[in-house]
Short mmCIF file of C-alpha atoms in Angstrom, two decimals:
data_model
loop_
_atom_site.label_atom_id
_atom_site.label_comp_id
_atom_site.label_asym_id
_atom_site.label_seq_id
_atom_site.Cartn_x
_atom_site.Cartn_y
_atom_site.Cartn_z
CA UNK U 1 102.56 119.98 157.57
CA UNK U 2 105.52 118.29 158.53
CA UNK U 3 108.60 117.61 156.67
CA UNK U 4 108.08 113.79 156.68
CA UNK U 5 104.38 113.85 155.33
CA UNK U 6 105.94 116.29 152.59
CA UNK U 7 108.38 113.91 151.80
CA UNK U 8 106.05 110.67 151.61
CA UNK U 9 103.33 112.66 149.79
CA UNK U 10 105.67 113.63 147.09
CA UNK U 11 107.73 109.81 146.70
CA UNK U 12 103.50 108.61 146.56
CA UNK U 13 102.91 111.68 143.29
CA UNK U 14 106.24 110.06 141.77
CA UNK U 15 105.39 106.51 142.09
CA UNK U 16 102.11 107.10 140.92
CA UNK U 17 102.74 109.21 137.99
CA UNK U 18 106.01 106.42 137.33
CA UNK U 19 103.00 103.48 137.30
CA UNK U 20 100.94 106.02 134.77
CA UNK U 21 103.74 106.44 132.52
CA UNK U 22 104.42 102.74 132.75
CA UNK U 23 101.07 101.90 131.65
CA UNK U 24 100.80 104.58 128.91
CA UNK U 25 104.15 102.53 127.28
CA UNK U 26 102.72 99.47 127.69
CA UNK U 27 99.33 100.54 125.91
CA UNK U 28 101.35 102.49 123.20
CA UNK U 29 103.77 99.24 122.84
CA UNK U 30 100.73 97.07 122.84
CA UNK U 31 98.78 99.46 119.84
CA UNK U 32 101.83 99.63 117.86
CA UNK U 33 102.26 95.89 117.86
CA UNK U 34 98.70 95.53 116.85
CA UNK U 35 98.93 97.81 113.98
CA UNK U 36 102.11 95.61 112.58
CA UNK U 37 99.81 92.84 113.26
CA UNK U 38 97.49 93.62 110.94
CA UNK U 39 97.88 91.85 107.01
CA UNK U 40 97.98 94.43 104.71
CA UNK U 41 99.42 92.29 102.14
CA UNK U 42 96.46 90.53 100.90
CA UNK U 43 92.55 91.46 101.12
CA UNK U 44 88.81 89.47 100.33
CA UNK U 45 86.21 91.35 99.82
CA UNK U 46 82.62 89.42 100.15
CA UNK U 47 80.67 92.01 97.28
CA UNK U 48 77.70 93.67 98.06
CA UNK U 49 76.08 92.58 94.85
CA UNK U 50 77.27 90.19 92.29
CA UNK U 51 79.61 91.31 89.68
CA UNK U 52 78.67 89.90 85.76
CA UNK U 53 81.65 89.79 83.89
CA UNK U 54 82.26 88.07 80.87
CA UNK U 55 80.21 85.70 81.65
CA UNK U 56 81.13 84.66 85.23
CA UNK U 57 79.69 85.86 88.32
CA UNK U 58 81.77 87.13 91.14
CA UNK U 59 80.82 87.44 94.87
CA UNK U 60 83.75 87.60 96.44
CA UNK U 61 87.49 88.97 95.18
CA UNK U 62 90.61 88.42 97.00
CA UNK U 63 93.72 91.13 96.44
CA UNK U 64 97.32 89.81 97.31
CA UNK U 65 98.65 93.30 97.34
CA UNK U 66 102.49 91.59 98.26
CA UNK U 67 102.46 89.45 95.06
CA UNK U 68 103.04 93.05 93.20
CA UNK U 69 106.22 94.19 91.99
CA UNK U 70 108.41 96.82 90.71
CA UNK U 71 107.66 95.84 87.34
CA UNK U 72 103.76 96.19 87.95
CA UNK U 73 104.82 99.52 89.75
CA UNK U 74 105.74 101.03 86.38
CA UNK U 75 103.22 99.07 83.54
CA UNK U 76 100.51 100.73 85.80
CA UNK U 77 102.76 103.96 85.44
CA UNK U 78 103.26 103.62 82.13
CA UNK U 79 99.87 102.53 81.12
CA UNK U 80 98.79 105.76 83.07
CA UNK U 81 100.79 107.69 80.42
CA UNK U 82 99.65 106.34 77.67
CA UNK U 83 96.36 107.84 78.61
CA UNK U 84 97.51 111.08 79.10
CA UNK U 85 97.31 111.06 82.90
CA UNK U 86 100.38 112.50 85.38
CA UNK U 87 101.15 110.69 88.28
CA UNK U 88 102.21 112.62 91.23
CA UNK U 89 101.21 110.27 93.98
CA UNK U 90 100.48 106.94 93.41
CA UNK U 91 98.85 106.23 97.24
CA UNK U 92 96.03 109.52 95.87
CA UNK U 93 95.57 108.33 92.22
CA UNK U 94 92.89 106.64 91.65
CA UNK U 95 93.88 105.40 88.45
CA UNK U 96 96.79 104.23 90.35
CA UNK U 97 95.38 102.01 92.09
CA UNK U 98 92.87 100.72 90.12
CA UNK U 99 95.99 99.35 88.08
CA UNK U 100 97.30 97.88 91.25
CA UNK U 101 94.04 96.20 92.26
CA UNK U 102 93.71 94.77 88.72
CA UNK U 103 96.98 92.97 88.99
CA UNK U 104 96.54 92.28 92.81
CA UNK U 105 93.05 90.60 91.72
CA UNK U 106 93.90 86.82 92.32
CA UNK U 107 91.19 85.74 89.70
CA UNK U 108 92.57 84.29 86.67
CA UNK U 109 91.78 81.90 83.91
CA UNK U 110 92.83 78.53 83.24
CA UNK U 111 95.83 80.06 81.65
CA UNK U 112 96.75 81.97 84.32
CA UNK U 113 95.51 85.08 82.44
CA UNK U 114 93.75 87.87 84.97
CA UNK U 115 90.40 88.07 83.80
CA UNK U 116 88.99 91.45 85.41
CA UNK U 117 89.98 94.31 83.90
CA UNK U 118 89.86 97.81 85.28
CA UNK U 119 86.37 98.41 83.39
CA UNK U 120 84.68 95.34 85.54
CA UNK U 121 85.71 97.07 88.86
CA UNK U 122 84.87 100.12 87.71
CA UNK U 123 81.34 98.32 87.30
CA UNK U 124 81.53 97.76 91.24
CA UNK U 125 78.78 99.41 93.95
CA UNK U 126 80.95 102.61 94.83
CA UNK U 127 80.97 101.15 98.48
CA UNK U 128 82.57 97.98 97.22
CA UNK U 129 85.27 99.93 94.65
CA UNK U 130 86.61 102.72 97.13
CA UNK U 131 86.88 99.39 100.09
CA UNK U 132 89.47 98.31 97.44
CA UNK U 133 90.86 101.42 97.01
CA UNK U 134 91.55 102.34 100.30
CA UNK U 135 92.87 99.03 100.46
CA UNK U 136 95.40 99.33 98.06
CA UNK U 137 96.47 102.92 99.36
CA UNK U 138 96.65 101.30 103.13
CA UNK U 139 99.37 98.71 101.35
CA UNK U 140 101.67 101.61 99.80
CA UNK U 141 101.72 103.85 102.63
CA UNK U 142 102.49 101.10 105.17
CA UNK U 143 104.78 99.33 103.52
CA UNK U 144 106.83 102.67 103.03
CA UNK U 145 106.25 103.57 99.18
#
């Protein structure tokens, strides 16, 4: 083979494998701006059976994960306490974020009050309670607990 073909057979390997790489950034670029896309500040959750709580029926609950603060951080820390329980890491406590979904719950009374406690989600179809779970640990670990 001659030097020439050698030579153009290689430059056609680089600009191939330079178009690959291109596209590889671009898909990578384009995943990673997805991902930030997504809204993990707030959640609704259609339930797959009615909840009956104190004498109101839920079908659907909406979370507003963003609306929590430092202060809820530590009342669902301290409340943890109270019962005896450690926390090591909030994202894998369930108790954890139980408390955060109960304050996240945007369902309130006419006073403003939150009117689901941790004991009516707790009453939730598993499927429906660990959706709101996962959730909650999705918000902590991407906004950078």
């Amino acid at each position: 083979m001659s030097d020439a073909k050698k030579t153009s057979g290689k430059a056609a390997v680089e600009e191939l494998s330079d178009a690959l790489d291109a596209a590889v950034d671009a898909a990578m670029k384009q995943a990673n701006d997805a991902q930030k896309a997504v809204d993990v500040g707030s959640f609704s959750l259609e339930l797959s059976a009615p909840l009956e709580w104190e004498g109101r029926t839920y079908e659907k609950l909406v979370f507003q994960w963003d609306a929590l603060t430092g202060e809820d951080y530590l009342d669902i820390e301290n409340e943890m306490m109270v019962r005896g329980k450690t926390l090591v890491m909030p994202e894998y406590t369930g108790d954890f974020l139980l408390g955060m979904a109960v304050r996240a719950c945007t369902e309130r009374n006419e006073k403003g009050v939150r009117v689901l406690t941790a004991g009516a989600l707790k009453r939730l179809p598993l499927g429906d309670f660990m959706r709101i779970v996962k959730k909650a640990r999705t918000f902590l670990l991407r906004t950078g607990r």
